[in-house]
mmCIF file of C-alpha atoms in Angstrom:
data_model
loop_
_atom_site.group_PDB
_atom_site.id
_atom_site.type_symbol
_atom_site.label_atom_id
_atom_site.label_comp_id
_atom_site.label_asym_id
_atom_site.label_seq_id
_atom_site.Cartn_x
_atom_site.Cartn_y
_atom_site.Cartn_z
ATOM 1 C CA UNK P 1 0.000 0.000 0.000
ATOM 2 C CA UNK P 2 1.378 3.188 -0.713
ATOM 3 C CA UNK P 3 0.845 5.461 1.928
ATOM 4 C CA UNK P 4 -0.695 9.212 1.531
ATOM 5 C CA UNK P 5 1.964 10.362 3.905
ATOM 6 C CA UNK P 6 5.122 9.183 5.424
ATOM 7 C CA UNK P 7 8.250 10.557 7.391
ATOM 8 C CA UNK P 8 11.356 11.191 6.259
ATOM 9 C CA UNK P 9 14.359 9.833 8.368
ATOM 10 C CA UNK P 10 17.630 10.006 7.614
ATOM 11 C CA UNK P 11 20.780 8.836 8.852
ATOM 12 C CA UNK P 12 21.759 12.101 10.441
ATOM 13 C CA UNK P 13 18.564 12.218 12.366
ATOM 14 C CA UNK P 14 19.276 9.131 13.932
ATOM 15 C CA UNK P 15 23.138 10.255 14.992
ATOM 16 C CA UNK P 16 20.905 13.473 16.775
ATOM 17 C CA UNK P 17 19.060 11.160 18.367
ATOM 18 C CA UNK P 18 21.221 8.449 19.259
ATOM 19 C CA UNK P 19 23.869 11.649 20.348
ATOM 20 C CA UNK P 20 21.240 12.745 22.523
ATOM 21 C CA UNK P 21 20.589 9.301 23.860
ATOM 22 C CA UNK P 22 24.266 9.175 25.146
ATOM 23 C CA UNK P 23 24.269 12.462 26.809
ATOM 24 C CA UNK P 24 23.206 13.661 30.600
ATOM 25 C CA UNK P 25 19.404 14.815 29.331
ATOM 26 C CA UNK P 26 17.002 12.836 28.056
ATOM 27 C CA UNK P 27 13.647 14.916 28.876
ATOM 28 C CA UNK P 28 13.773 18.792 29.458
ATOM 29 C CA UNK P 29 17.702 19.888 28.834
ATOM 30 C CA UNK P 30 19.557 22.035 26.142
ATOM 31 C CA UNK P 31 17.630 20.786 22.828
ATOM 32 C CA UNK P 32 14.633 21.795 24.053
ATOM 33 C CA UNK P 33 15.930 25.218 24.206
ATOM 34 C CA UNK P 34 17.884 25.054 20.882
ATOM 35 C CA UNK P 35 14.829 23.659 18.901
ATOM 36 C CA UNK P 36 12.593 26.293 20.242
ATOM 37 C CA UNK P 37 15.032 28.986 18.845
ATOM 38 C CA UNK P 38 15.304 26.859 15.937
ATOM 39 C CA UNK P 39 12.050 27.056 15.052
ATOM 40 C CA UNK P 40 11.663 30.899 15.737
ATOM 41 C CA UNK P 41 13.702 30.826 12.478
ATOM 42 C CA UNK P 42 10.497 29.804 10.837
ATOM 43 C CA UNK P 43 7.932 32.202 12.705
ATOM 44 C CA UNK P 44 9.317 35.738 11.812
ATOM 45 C CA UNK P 45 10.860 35.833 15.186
ATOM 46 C CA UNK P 46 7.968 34.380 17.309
ATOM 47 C CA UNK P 47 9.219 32.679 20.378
ATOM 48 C CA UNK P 48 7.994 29.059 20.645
ATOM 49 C CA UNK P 49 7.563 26.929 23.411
ATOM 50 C CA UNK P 50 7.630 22.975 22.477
ATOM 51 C CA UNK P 51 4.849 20.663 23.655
ATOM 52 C CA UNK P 52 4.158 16.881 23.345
ATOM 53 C CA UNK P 53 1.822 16.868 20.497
ATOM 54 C CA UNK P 54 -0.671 18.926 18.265
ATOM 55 C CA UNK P 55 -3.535 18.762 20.469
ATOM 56 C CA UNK P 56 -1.599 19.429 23.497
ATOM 57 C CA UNK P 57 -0.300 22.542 21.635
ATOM 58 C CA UNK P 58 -4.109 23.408 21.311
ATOM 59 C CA UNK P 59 -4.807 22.958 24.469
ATOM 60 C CA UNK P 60 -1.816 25.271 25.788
ATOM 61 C CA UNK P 61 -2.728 27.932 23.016
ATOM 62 C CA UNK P 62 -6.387 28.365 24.343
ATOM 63 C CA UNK P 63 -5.141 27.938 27.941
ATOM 64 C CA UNK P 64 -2.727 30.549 27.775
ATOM 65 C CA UNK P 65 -5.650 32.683 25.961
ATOM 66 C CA UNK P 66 -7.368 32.134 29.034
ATOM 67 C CA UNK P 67 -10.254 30.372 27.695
ATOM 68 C CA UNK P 68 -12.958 29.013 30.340
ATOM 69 C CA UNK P 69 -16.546 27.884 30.990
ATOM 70 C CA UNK P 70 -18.599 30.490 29.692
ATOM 71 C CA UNK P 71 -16.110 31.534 26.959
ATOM 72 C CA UNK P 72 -16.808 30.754 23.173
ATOM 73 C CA UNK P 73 -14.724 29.670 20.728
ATOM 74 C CA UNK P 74 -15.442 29.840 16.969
ATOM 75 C CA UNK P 75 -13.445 26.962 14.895
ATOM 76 C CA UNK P 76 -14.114 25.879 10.621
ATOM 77 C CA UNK P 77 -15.327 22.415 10.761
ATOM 78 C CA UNK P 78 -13.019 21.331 8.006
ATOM 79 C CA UNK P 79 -9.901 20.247 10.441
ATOM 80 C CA UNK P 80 -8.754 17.128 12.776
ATOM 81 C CA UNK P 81 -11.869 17.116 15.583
ATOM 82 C CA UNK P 82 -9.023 18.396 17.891
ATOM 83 C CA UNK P 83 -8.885 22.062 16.761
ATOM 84 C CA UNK P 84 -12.492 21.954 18.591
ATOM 85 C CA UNK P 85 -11.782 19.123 21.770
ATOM 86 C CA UNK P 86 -9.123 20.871 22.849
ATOM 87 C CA UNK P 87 -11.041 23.967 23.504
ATOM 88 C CA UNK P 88 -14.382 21.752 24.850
ATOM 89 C CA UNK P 89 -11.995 20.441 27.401
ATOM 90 C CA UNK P 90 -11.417 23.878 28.880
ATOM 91 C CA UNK P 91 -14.982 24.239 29.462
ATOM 92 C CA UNK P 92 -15.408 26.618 25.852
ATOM 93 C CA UNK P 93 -18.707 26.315 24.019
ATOM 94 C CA UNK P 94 -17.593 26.369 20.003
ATOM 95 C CA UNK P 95 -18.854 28.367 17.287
ATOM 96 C CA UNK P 96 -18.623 26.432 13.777
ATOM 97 C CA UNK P 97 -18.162 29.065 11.246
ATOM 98 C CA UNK P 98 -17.722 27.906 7.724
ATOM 99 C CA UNK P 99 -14.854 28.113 4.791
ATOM 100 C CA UNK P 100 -14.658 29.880 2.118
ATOM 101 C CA UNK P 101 -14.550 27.978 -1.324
ATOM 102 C CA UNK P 102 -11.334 27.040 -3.169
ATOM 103 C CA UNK P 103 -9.106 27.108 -0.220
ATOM 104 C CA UNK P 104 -11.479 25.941 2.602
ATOM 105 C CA UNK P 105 -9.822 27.991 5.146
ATOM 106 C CA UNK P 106 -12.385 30.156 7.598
ATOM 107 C CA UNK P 107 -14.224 32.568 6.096
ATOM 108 C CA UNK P 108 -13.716 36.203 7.575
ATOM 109 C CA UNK P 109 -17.475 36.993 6.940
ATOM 110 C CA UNK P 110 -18.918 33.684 8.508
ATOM 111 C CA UNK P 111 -16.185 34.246 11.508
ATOM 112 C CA UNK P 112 -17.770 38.126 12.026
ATOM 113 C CA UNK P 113 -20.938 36.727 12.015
ATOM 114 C CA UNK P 114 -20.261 33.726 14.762
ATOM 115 C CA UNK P 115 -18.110 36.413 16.954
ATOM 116 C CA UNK P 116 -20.011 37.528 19.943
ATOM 117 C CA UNK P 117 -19.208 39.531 23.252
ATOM 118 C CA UNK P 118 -18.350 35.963 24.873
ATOM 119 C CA UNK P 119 -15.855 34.660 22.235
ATOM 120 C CA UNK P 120 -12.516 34.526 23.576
ATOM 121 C CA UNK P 121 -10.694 33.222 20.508
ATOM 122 C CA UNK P 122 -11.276 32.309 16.538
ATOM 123 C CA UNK P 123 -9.379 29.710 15.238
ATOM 124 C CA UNK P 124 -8.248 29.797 11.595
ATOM 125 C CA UNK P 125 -6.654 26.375 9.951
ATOM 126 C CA UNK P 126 -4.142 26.305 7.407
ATOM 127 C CA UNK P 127 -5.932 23.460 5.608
ATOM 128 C CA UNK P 128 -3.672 21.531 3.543
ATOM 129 C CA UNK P 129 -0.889 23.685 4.295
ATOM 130 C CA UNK P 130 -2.481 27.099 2.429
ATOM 131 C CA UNK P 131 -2.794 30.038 4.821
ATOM 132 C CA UNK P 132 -5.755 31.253 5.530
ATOM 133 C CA UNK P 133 -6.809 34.681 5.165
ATOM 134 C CA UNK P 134 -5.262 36.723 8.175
ATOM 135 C CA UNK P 135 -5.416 40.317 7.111
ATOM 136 C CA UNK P 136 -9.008 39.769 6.288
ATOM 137 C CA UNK P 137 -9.726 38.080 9.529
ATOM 138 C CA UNK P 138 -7.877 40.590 11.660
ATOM 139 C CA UNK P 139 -10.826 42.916 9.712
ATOM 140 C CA UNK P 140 -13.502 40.957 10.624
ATOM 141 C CA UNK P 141 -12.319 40.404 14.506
ATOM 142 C CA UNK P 142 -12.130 44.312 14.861
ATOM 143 C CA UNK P 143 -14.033 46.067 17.703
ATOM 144 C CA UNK P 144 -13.964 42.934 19.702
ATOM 145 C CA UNK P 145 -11.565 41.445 22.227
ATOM 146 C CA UNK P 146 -11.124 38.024 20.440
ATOM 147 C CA UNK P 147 -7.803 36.394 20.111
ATOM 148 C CA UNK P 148 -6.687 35.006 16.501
ATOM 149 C CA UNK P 149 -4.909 31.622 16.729
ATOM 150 C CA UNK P 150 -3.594 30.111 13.643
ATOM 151 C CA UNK P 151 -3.852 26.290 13.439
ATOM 152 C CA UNK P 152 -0.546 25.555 11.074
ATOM 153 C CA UNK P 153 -0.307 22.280 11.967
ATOM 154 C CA UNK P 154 -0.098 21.967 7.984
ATOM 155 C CA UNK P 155 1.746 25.022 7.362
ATOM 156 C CA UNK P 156 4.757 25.476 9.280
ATOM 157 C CA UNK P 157 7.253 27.109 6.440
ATOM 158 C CA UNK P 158 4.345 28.363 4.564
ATOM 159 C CA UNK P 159 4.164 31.808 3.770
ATOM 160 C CA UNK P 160 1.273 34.469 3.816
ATOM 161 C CA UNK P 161 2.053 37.921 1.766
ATOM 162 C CA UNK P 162 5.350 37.570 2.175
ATOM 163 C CA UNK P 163 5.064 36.746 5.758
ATOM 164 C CA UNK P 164 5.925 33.598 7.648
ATOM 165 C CA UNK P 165 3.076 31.921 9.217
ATOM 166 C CA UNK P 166 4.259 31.681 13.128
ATOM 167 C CA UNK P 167 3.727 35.425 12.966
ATOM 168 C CA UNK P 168 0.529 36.439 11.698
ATOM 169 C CA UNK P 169 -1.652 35.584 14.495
ATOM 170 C CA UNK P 170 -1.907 35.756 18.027
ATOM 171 C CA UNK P 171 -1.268 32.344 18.818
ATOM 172 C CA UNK P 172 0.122 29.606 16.428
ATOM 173 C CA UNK P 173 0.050 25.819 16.989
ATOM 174 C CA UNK P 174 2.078 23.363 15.260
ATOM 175 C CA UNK P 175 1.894 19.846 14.586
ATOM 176 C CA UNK P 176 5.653 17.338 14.240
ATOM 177 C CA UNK P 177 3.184 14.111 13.448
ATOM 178 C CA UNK P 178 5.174 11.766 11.376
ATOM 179 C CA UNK P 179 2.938 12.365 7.963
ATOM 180 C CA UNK P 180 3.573 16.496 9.024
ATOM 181 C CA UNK P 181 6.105 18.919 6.946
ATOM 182 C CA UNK P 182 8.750 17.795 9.598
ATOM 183 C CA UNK P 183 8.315 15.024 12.326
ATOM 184 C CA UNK P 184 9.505 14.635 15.681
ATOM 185 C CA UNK P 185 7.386 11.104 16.110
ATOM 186 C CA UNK P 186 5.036 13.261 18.678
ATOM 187 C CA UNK P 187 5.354 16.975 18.734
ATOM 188 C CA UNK P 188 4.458 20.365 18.447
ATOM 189 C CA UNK P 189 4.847 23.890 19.477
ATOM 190 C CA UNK P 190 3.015 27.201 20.629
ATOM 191 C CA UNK P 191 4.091 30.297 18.640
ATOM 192 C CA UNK P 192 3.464 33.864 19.646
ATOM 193 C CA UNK P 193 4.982 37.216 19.360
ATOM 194 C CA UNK P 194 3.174 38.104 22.721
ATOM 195 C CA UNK P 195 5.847 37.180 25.326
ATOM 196 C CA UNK P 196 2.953 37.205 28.173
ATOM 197 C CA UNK P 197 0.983 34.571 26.110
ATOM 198 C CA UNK P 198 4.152 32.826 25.652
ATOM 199 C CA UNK P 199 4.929 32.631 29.058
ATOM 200 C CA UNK P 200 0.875 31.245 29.851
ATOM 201 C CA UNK P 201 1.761 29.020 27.503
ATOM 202 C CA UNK P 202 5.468 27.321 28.759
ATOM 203 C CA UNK P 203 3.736 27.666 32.153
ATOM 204 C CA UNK P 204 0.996 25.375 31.041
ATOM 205 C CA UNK P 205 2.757 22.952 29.324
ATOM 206 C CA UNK P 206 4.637 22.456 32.321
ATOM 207 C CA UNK P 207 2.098 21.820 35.683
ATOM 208 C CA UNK P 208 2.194 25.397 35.838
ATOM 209 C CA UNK P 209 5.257 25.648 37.990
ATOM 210 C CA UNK P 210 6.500 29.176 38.423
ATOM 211 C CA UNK P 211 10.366 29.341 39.977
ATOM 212 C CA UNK P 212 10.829 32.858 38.797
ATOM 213 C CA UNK P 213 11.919 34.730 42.026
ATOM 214 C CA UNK P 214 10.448 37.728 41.437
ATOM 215 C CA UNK P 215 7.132 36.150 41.021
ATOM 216 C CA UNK P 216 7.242 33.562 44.038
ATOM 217 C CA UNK P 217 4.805 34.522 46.915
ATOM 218 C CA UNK P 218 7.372 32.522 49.031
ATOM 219 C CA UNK P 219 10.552 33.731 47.617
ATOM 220 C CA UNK P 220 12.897 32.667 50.778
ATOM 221 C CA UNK P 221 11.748 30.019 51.261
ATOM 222 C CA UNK P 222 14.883 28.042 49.860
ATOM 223 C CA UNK P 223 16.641 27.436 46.575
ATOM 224 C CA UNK P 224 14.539 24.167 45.550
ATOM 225 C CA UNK P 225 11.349 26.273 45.826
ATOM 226 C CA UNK P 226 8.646 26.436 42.720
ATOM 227 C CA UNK P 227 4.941 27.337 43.299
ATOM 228 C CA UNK P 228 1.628 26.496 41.665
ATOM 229 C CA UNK P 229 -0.150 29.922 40.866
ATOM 230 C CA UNK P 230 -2.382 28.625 38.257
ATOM 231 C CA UNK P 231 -3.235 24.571 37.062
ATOM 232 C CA UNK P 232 -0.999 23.323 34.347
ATOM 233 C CA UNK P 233 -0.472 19.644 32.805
ATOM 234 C CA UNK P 234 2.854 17.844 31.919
ATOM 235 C CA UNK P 235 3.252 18.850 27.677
ATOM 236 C CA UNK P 236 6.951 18.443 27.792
ATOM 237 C CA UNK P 237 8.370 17.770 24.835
ATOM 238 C CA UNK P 238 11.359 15.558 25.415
ATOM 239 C CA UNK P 239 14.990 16.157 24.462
ATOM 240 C CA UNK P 240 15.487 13.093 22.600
ATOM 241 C CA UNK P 241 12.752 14.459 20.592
ATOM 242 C CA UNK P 242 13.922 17.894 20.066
ATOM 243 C CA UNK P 243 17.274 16.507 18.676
ATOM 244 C CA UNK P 244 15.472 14.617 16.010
ATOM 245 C CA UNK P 245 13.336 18.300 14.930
ATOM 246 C CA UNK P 246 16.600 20.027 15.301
ATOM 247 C CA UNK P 247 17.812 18.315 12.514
ATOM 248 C CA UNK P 248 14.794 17.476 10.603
ATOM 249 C CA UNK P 249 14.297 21.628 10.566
ATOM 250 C CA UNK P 250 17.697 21.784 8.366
ATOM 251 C CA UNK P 251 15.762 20.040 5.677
ATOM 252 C CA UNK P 252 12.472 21.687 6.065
ATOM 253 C CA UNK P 253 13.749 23.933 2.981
ATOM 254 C CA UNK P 254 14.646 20.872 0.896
ATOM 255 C CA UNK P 255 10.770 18.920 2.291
ATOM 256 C CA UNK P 256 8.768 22.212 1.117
ATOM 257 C CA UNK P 257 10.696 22.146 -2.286
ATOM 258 C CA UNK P 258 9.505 18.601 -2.836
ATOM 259 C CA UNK P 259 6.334 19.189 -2.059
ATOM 260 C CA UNK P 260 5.893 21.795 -4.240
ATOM 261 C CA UNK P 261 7.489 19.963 -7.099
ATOM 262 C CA UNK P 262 4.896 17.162 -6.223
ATOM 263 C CA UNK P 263 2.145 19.033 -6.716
ATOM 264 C CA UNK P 264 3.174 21.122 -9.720
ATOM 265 C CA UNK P 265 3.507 17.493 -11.093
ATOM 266 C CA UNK P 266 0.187 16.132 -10.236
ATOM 267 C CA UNK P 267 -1.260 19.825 -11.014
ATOM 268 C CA UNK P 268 -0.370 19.421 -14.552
ATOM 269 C CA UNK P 269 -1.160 15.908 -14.847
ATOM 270 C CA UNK P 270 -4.668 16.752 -13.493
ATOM 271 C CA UNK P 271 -5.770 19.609 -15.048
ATOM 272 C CA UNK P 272 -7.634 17.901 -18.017
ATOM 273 C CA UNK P 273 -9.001 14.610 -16.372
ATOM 274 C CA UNK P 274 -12.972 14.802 -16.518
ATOM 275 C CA UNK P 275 -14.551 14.777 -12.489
ATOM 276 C CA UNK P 276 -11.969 15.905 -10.266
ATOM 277 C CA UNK P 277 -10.795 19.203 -9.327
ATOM 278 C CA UNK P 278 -7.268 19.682 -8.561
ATOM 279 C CA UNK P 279 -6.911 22.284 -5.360
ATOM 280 C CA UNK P 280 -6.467 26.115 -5.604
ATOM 281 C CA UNK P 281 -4.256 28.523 -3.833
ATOM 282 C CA UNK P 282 -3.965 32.405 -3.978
ATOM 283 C CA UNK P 283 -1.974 34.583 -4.912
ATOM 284 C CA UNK P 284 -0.729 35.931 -1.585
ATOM 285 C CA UNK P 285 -0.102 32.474 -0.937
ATOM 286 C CA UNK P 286 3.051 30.297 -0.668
ATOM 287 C CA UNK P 287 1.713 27.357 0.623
ATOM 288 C CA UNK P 288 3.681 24.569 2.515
ATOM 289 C CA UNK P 289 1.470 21.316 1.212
ATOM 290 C CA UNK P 290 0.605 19.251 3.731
ATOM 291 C CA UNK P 291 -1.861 17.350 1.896
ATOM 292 C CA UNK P 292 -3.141 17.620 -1.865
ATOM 293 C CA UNK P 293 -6.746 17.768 -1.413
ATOM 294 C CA UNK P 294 -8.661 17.036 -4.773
ATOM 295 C CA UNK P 295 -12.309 17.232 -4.895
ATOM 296 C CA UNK P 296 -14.210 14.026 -6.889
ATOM 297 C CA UNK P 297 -17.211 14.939 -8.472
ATOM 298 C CA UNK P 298 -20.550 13.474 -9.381
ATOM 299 C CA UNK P 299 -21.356 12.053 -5.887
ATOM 300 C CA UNK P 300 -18.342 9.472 -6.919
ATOM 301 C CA UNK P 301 -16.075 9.903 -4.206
ATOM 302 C CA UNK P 302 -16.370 6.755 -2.337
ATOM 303 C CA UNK P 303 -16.356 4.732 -5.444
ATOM 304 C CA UNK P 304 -12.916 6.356 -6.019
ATOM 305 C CA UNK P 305 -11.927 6.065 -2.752
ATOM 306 C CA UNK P 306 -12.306 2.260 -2.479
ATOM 307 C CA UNK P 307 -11.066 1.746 -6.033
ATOM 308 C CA UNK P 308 -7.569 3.052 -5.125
ATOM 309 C CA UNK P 309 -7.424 1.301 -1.888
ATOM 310 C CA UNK P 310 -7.978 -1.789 -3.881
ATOM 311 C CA UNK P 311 -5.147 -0.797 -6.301
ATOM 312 C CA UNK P 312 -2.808 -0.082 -3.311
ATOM 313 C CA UNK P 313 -3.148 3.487 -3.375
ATOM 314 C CA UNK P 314 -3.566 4.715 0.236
ATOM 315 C CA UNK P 315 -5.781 7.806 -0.061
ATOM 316 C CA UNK P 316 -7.337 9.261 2.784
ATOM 317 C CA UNK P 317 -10.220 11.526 3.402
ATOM 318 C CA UNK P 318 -9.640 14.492 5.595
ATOM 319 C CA UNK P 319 -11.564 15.334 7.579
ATOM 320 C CA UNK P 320 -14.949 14.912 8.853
ATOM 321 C CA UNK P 321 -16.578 18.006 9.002
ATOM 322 C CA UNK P 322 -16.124 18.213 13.147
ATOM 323 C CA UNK P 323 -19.624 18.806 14.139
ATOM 324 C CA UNK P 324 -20.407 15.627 12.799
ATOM 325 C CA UNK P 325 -19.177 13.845 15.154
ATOM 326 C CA UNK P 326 -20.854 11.929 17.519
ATOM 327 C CA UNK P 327 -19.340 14.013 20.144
ATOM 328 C CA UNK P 328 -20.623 17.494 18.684
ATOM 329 C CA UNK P 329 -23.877 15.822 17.741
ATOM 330 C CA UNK P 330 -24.977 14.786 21.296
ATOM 331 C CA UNK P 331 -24.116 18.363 22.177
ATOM 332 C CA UNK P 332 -26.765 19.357 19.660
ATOM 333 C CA UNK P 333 -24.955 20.454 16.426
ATOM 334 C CA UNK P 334 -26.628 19.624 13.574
ATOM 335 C CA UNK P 335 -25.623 19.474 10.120
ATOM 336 C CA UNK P 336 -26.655 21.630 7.445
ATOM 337 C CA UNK P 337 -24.692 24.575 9.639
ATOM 338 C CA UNK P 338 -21.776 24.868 7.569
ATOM 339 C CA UNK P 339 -22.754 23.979 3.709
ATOM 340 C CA UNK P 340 -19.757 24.754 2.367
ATOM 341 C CA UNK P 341 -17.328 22.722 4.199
ATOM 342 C CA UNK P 342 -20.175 19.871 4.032
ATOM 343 C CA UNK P 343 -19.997 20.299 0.102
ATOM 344 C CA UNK P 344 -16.484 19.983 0.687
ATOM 345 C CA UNK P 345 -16.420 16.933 2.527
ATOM 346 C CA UNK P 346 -18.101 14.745 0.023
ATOM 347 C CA UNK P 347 -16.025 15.440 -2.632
ATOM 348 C CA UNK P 348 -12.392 15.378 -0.970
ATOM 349 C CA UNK P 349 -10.009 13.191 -1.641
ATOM 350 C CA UNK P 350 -6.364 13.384 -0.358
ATOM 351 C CA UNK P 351 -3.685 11.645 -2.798
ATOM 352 C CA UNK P 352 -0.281 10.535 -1.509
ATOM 353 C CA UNK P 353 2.504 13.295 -1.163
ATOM 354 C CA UNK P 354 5.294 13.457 0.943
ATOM 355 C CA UNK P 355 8.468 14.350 0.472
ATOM 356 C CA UNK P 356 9.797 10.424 -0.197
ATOM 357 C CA UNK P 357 7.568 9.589 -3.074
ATOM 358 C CA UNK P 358 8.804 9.393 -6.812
ATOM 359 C CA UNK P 359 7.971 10.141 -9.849
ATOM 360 C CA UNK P 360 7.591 6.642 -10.822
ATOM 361 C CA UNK P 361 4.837 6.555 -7.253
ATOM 362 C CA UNK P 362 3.212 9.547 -8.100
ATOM 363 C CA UNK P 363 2.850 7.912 -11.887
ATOM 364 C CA UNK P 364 0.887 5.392 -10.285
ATOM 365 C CA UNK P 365 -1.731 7.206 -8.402
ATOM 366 C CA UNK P 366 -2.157 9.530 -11.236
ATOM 367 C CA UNK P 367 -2.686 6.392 -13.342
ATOM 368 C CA UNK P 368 -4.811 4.902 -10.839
ATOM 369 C CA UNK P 369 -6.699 7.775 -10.386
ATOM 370 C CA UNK P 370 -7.721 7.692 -14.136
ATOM 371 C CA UNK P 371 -8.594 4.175 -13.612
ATOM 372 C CA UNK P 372 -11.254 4.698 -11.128
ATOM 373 C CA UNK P 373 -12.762 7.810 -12.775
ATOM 374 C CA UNK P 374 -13.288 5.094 -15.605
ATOM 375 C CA UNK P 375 -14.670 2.658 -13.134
ATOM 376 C CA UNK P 376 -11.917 0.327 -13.076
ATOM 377 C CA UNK P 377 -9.583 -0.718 -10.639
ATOM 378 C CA UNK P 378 -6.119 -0.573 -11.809
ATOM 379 C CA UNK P 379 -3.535 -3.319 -10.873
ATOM 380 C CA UNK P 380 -1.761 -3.443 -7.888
ATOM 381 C CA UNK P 381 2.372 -2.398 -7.731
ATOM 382 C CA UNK P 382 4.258 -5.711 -8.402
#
């Protein structure tokens, strides 16, 4: 089966990690540190704090926004279910807002419109690795005391106007998953240029222990001392694990570039084949391709879908719009709410692309892909 994403490991990423095995730190030491500033490479200057995974750098982001029972939170339904759950498990009531076509990235018009006096913060998603519309939501959140947070746990390296994303809202999560732009197995970050956020946010991820002397209310009481002012959880990322981003972030350059490539290639291979649509961008957009979303048309999706699996090809549908889940729908969301991202969802189709896969792959799903649209299955790879 060939996969729709997979990591890419080298031999120099296991000397990091093996290196790092060997030395005195194994959970919090100095490549926690280093990767953080590593990464602020990537944000426009944005200090980062590292965290165990994507949805734990959720959960930090809307912690350190101070989000609470009583708050709202307004989130596009066309992302993982955790962009949402992260911010339910604070005790936040969300606010699905829908996407705007072609990108299917929040809509600044349907965020205005779901943005009340209680909504604490609106979360864009970079889906697929295309920014969303920042300058246009910044507009729309005007007048009210909402916090932006970008979800780029597609996007890190992407680029919006010119500007790196890690800098264009409020808050920025990341995702290191292994089918993400770079891995660290488990991972991700909180990005902000806000250093009181930031600090929320490093105190969060770690039990909420403040040993800063100036900000003890016991400051003499001895050299070992560290207080709890505020409830935290354990999101340490570990240095073993920040030794293998360290060094996957020197290729993030060389990953984007193959994405890119990868998609130019099926792009042009795509454009004329009757029943799919290949996925836009715009112009003020350098995305960082995560996934390469195409839409199947004529109600055929799942037709397509199983015909590929049965050739090998391991597409994947992402996502479930997140109010239908279970979950959401026992809290009373109903669908019909969000017709655009709906639409969306049952026509997408995500093909394989990762940095890893060759021409001679890529061949083969395009060829596949033909094969299904004519309602065959092609052969499986020797």
């Amino acid at each position: 089966m060939l996969p729709y994403g997979r990591q890419s490991v080298t031999d120099d990423d296991v000397a990091a990690v093996v290196a790092t095995l060997r030395s005195d730190w194994l959970t919090t030491g100095p490549q926690v540190d280093a990767f953080e500033a590593d990464l602020a490479g990537w944000t426009g200057g944005a200090g980062c704090t590292a965290v165990a995974n994507g949805t734990a750098a959720l959960h930090v982001a809307y912690a350190a926004a101070g989000v609470g029972p009583g708050d709202e939170v307004v989130v596009p339904p066309m992302t993982f279910v955790a962009t949402a759950s992260s911010a339910v498990a604070l005790g936040a009531r969300i606010v699905f807002a829908d996407v705007e076509e072609e990108t299917f990235t929040l809509d600044p018009a349907a965020a205005a419109a779901a943005t009340t006096a209680r909504t604490k913060v609106v979360a864009a998603v970079d889906y697929a690795g295309h920014p969303a519309d920042y300058d246009a939501l910044r507009t729309a959140l005007a007048g009210t005391d909402a916090l932006l947070l970008a979800d780029a746990a597609h996007s890190i390296g992407a680029t919006y106007r010119g500007r790196p994303v890690g800098s264009l809202a409020d808050l920025t999560t990341f995702s290191f998953f292994p089918t993400k732009n770079l891995t660290t197995a488990e991972g991700g970050a909180v990005a902000s240029l806000d250093p009181e956020l930031l600090t929320r946010a490093r105190r969060f991820r770690n039990i909420g222990l403040v040993r800063e002397r100036a900000e003890l209310r016991a400051p003499d009481e001895g050299g070992w001392h560290q207080e709890v002012h505020e409830f935290g959880l354990n999101y340490r990322l570990p240095d073993v694990l920040c030794a293998l981003g360290r060094s996957q972030l020197r290729r993030l350059g060389d990953f984007l570039a193959a994405r890119a490539r990868l998609v130019a290639r099926y792009d042009e291979a795509l454009a004329d084949l009757p029943g799919v649509l290949t996925p836009a961008r715009r112009s003020w957009a350098a995305p960082a391709w995560h996934l390469y979303p195409v839409r199947v048309l004529d109600g055929r999706r799942r037709e397509v879908y199983d015909r590929m699996r049965a050739a090998g090809i391991g597409v994947q549908v992402n996502y479930l719009p997140v109010h239908w889940h279970p979950a959401f729908v026992d809290l009373g969301y109903r669908r019909g709410s969000c017709p655009v991202a709906e639409s969306f969802y049952g026509q997408q189709l995500s093909l394989p692309l990762y940095p890893g896969l060759t021409d001679t792959d890529q061949d083969r799903v395009i060829d596949a892909l033909g094969a299904a649209l004519r309602g065959v299955t092609a052969p499986t790879a020797a």
